[in-house]
PDB file of C-alpha atoms in Angstrom:
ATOM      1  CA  UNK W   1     153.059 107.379 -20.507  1.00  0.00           C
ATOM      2  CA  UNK W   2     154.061 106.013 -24.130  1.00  0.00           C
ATOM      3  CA  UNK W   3     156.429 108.528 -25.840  1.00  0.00           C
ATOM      4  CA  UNK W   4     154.975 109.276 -29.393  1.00  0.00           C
ATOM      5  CA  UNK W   5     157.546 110.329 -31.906  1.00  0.00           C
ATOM      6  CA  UNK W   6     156.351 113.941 -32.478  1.00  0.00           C
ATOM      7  CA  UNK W   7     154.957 115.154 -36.258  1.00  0.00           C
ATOM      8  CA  UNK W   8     156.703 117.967 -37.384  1.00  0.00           C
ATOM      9  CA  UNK W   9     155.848 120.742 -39.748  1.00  0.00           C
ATOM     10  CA  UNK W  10     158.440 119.701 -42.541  1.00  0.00           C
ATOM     11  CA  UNK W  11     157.523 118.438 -45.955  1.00  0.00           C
ATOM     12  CA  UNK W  12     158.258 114.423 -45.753  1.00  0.00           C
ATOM     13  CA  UNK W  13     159.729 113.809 -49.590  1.00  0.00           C
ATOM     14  CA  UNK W  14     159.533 110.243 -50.907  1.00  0.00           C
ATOM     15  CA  UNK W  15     162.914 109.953 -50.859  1.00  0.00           C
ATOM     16  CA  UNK W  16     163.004 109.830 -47.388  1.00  0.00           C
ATOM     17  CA  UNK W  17     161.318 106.410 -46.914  1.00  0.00           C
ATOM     18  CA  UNK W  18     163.548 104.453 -49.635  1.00  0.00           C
ATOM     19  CA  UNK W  19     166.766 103.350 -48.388  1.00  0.00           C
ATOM     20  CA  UNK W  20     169.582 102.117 -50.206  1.00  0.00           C
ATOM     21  CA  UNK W  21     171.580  99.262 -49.973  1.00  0.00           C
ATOM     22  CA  UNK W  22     174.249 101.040 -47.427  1.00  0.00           C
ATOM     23  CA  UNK W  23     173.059 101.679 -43.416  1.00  0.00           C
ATOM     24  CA  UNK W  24     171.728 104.658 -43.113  1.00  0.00           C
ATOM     25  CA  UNK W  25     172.973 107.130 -40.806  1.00  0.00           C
ATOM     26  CA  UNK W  26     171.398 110.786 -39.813  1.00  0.00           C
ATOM     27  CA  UNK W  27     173.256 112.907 -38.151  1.00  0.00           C
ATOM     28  CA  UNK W  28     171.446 115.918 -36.528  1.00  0.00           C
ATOM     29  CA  UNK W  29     173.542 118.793 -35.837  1.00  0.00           C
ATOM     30  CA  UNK W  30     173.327 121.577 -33.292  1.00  0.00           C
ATOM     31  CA  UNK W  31     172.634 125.760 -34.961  1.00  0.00           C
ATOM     32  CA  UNK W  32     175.692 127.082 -35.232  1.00  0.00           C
ATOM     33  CA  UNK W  33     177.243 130.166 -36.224  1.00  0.00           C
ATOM     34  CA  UNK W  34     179.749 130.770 -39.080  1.00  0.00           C
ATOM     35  CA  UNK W  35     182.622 131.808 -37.506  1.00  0.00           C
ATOM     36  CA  UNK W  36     182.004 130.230 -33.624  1.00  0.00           C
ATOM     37  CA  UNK W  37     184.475 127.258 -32.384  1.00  0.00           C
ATOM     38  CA  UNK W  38     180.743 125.211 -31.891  1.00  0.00           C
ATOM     39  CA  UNK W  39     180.777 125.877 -36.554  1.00  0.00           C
ATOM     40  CA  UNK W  40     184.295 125.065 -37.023  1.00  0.00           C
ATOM     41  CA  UNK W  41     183.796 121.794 -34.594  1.00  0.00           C
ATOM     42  CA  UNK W  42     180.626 120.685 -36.105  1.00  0.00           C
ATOM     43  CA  UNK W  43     182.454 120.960 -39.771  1.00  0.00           C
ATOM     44  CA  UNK W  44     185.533 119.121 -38.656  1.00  0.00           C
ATOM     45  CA  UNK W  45     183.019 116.491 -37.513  1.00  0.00           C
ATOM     46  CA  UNK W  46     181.263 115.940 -41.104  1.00  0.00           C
ATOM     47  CA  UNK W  47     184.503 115.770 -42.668  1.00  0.00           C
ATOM     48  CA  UNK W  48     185.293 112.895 -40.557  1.00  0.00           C
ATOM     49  CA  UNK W  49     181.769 111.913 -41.251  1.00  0.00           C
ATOM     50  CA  UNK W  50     182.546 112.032 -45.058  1.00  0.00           C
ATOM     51  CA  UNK W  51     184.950 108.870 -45.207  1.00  0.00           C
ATOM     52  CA  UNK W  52     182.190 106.348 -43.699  1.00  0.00           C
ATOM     53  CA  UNK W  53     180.073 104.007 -46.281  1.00  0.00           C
ATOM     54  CA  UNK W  54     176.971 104.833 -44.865  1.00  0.00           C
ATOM     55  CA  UNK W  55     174.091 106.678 -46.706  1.00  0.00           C
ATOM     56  CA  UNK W  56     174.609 109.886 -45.014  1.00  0.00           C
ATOM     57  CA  UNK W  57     172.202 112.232 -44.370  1.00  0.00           C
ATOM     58  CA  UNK W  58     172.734 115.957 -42.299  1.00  0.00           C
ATOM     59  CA  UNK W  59     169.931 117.552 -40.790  1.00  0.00           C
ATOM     60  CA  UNK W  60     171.283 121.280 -40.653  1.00  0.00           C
ATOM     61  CA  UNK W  61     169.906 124.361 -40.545  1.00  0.00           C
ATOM     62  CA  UNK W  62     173.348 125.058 -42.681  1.00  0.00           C
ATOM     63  CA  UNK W  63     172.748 124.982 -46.462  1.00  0.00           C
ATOM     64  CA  UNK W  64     174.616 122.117 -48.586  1.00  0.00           C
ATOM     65  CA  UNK W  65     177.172 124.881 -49.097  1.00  0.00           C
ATOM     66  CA  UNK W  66     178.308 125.011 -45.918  1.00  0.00           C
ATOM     67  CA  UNK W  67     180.039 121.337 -46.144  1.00  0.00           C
ATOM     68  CA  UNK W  68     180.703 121.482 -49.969  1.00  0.00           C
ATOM     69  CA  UNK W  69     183.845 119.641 -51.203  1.00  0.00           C
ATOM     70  CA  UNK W  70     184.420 117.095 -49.093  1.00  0.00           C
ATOM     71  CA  UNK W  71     181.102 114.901 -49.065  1.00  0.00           C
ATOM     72  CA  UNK W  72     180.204 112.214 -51.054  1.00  0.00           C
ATOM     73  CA  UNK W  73     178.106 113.367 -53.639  1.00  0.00           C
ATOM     74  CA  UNK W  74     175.119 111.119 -52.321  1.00  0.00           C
ATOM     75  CA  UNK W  75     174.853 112.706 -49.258  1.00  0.00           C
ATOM     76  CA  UNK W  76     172.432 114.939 -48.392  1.00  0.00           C
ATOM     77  CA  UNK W  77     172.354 118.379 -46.038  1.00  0.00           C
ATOM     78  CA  UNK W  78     169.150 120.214 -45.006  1.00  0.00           C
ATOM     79  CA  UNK W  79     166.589 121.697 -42.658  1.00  0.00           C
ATOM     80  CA  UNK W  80     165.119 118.042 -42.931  1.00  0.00           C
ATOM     81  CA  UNK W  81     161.777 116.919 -40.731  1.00  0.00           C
ATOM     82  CA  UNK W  82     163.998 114.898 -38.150  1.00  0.00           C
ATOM     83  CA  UNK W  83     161.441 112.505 -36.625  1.00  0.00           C
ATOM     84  CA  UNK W  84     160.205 111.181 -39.979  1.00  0.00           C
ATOM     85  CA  UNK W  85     163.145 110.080 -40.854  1.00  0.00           C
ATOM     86  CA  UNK W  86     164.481 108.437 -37.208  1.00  0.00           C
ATOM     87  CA  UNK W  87     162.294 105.529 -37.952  1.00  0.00           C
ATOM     88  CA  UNK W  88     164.182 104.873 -41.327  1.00  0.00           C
ATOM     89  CA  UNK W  89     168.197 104.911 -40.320  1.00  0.00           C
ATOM     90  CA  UNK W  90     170.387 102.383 -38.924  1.00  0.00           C
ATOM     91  CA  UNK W  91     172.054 104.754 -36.545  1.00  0.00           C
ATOM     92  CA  UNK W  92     171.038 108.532 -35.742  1.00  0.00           C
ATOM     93  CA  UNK W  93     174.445 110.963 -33.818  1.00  0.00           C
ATOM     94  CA  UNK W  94     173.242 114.129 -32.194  1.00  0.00           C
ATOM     95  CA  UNK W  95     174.185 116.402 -29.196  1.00  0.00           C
ATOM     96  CA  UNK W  96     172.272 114.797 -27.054  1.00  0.00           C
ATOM     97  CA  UNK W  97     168.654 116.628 -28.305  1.00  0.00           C
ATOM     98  CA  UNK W  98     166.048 115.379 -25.919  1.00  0.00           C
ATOM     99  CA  UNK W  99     163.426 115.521 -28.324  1.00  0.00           C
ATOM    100  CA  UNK W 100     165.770 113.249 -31.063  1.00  0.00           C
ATOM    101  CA  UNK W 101     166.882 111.028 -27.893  1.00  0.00           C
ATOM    102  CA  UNK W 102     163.468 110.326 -26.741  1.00  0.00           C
ATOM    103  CA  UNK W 103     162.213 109.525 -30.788  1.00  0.00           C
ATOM    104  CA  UNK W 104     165.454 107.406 -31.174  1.00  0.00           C
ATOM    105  CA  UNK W 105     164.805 105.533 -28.333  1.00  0.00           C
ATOM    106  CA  UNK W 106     160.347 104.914 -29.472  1.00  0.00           C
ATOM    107  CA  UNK W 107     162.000 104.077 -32.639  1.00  0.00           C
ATOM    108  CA  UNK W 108     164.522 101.363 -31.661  1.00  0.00           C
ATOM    109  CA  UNK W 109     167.242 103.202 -33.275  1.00  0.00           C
ATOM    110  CA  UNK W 110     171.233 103.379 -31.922  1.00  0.00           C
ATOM    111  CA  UNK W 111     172.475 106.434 -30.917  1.00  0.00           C
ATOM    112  CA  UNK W 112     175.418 108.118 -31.038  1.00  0.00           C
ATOM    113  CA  UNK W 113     175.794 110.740 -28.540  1.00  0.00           C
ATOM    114  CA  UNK W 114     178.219 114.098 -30.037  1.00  0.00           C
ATOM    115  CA  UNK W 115     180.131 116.518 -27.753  1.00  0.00           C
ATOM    116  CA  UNK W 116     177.968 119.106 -26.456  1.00  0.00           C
ATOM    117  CA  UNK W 117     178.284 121.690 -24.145  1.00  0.00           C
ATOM    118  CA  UNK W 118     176.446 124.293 -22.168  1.00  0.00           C
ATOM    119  CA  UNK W 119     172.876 122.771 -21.044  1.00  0.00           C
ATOM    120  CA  UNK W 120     173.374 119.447 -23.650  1.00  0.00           C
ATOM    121  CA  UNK W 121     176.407 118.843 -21.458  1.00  0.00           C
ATOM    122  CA  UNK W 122     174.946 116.908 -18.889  1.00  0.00           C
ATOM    123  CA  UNK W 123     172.439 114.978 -21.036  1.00  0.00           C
ATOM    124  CA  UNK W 124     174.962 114.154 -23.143  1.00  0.00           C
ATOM    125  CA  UNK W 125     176.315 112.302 -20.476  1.00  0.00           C
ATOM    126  CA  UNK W 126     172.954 110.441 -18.832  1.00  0.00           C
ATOM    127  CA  UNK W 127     171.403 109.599 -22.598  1.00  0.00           C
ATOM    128  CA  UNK W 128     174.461 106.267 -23.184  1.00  0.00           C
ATOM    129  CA  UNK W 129     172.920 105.556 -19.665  1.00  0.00           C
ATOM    130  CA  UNK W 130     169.794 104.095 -20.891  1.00  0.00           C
ATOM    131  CA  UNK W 131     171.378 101.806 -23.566  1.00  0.00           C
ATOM    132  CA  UNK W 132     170.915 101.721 -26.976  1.00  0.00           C
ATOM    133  CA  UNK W 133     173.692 104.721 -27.359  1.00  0.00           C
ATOM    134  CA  UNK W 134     177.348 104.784 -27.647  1.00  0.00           C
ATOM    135  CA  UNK W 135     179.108 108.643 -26.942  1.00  0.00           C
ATOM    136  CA  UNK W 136     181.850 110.152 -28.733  1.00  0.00           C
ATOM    137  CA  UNK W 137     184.461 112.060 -26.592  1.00  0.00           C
ATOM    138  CA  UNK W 138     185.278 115.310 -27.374  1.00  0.00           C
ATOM    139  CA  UNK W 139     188.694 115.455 -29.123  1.00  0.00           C
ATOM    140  CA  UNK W 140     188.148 111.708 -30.765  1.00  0.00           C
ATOM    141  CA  UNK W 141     185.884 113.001 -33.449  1.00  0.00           C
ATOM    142  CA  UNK W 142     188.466 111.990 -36.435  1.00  0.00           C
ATOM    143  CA  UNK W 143     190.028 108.818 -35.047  1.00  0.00           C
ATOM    144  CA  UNK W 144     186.859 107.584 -32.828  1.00  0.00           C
ATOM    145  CA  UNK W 145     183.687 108.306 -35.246  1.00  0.00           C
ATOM    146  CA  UNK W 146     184.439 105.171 -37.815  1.00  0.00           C
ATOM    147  CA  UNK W 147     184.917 103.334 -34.463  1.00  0.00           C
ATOM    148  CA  UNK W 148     181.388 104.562 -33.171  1.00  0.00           C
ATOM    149  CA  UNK W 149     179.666 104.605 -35.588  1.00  0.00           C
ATOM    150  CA  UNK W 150     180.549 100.756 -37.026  1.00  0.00           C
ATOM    151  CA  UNK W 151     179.594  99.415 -33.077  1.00  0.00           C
ATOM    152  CA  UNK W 152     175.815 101.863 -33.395  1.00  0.00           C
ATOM    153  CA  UNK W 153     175.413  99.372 -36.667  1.00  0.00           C
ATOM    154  CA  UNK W 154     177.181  96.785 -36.166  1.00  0.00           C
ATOM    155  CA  UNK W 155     177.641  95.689 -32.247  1.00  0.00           C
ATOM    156  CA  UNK W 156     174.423  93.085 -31.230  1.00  0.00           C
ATOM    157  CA  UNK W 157     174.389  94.725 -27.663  1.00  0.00           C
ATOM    158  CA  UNK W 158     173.917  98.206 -28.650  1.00  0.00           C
ATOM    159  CA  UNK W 159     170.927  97.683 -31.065  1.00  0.00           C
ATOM    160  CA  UNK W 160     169.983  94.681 -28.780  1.00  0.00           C
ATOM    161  CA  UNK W 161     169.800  97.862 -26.273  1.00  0.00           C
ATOM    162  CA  UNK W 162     167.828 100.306 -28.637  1.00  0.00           C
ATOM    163  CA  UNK W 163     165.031  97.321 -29.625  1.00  0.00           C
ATOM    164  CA  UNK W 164     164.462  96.274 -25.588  1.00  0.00           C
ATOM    165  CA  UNK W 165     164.084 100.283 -25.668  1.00  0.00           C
ATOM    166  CA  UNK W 166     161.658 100.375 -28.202  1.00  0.00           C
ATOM    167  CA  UNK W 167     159.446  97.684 -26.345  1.00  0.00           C
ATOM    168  CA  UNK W 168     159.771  99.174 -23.421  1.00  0.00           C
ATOM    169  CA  UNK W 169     158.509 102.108 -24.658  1.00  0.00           C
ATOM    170  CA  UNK W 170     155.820 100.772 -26.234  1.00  0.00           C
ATOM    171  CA  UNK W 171     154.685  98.584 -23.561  1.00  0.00           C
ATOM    172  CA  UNK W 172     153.706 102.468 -21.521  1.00  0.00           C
ATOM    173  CA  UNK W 173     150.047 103.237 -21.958  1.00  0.00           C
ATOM    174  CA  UNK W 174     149.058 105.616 -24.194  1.00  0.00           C
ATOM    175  CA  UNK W 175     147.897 108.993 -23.622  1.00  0.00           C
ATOM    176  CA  UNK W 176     144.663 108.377 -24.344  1.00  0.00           C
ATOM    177  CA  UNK W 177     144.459 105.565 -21.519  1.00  0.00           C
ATOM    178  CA  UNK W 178     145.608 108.682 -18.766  1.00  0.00           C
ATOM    179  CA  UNK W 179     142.722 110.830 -19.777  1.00  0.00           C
ATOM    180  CA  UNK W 180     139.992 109.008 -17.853  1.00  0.00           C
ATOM    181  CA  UNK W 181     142.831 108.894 -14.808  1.00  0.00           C
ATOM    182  CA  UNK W 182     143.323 112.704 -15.311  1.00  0.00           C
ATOM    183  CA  UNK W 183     140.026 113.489 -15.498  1.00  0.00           C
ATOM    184  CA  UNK W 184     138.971 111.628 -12.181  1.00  0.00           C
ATOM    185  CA  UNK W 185     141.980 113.038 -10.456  1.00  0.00           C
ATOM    186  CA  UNK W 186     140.735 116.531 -10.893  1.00  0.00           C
ATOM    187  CA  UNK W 187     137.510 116.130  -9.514  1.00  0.00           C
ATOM    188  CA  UNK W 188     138.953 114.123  -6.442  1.00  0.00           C
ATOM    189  CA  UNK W 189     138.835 115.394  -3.045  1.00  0.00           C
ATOM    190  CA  UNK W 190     142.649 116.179  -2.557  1.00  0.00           C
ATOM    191  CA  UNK W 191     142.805 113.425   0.279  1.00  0.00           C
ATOM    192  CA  UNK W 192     141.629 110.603  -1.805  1.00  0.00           C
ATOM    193  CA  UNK W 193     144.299 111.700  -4.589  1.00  0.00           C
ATOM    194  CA  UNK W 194     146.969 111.969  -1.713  1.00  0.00           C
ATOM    195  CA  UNK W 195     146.066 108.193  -0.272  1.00  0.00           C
ATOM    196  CA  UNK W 196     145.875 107.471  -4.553  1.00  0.00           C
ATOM    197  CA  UNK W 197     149.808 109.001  -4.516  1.00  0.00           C
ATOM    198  CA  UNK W 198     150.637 107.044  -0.978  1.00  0.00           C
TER     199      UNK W 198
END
């Protein structure tokens, strides 16, 4: 079944379609803590982020605040409505969010796959698996993320990856299409919808 990049209950500003001249590049970060190792690693990341010339954008459920001083003063941090604004960047980096990894890939868009732990641990491994996404070893985040993040824009076989993705993806049927299927697979005797299965 066709993935549909999921609405979401966030106010989609004008801004937000209107890019710039620069890539775009959204990076969606994981709710953190203040004073955990998961904060301080997620701030040392956007200060490595800071240096790129990218339109950057954070989606945070940190306030601006949180990151003040070193970014560029176009950048922008907030509780922003994430799959509105997939379909607009050149590159999206997350830990490995199935819901942001399944929009990136219906969208066509690179990925960039952060170090994650606990239960994003092993997705964060199996999402560069599927093409279309490059991953950023833990440790590498302030030599390796200008790296990474020039191949997600730059590199023909990556985005090559995401588009064959996105046509993929949108060669699936649409729910809609299932219903009918569903519907007659309820009311089936449960040996014609094994022989169906077989």
């Amino acid at each position: 079944m066709r993935h549909i990049i999921c609405g979401t209950q966030q106010l989609v500003e004008p801004w937000m379609h209107l890019k710039g001249d620069r890539p775009r590049v959204l990076f969606v970060l994981p709710e953190t803590d203040g004073v955990s190792a998961a904060h301080h690693h997620t701030t040392r990341l956007i200060k490595a982020a800071a240096h790129l010339d990218v339109e950057l954008l954070i989606a945070s459920t940190s306030g601006p605040d949180e990151f003040s001083g070193f970014l560029p003063l176009d950048a922008r941090v907030g509780r922003f409505p994430v799959a509105a604004l997939i379909a607009t960047c050149d590159a999206v980096a997350h830990s490995a969010d199935a819901a942001t990894a399944l929009d990136c890939m219906a969208a066509g868009v690179p990925q960039i796959v952060l170090p994650a732990g606990g239960s994003r641990a092993h997705r964060n491994a199996v999402v560069p698996t599927y093409g279309g996404a490059l991953q950023l070893h833990s440790g590498h985040e302030h030599r390796g993320l200008a790296e990474v993040v020039r191949s997600a824009l730059e590199d023909s076989v990556v985005r090559g990856a995401a588009r064959r993705l996105r046509l993929e993806v949108e060669s699936m049927p649409p729910p809609a299409s299932l219903v009918a299927m569903l519907e007659q697979s309820a009311v089936s005797p449960v040996d014609e919808r094994t022989a169906r299965i077989g």
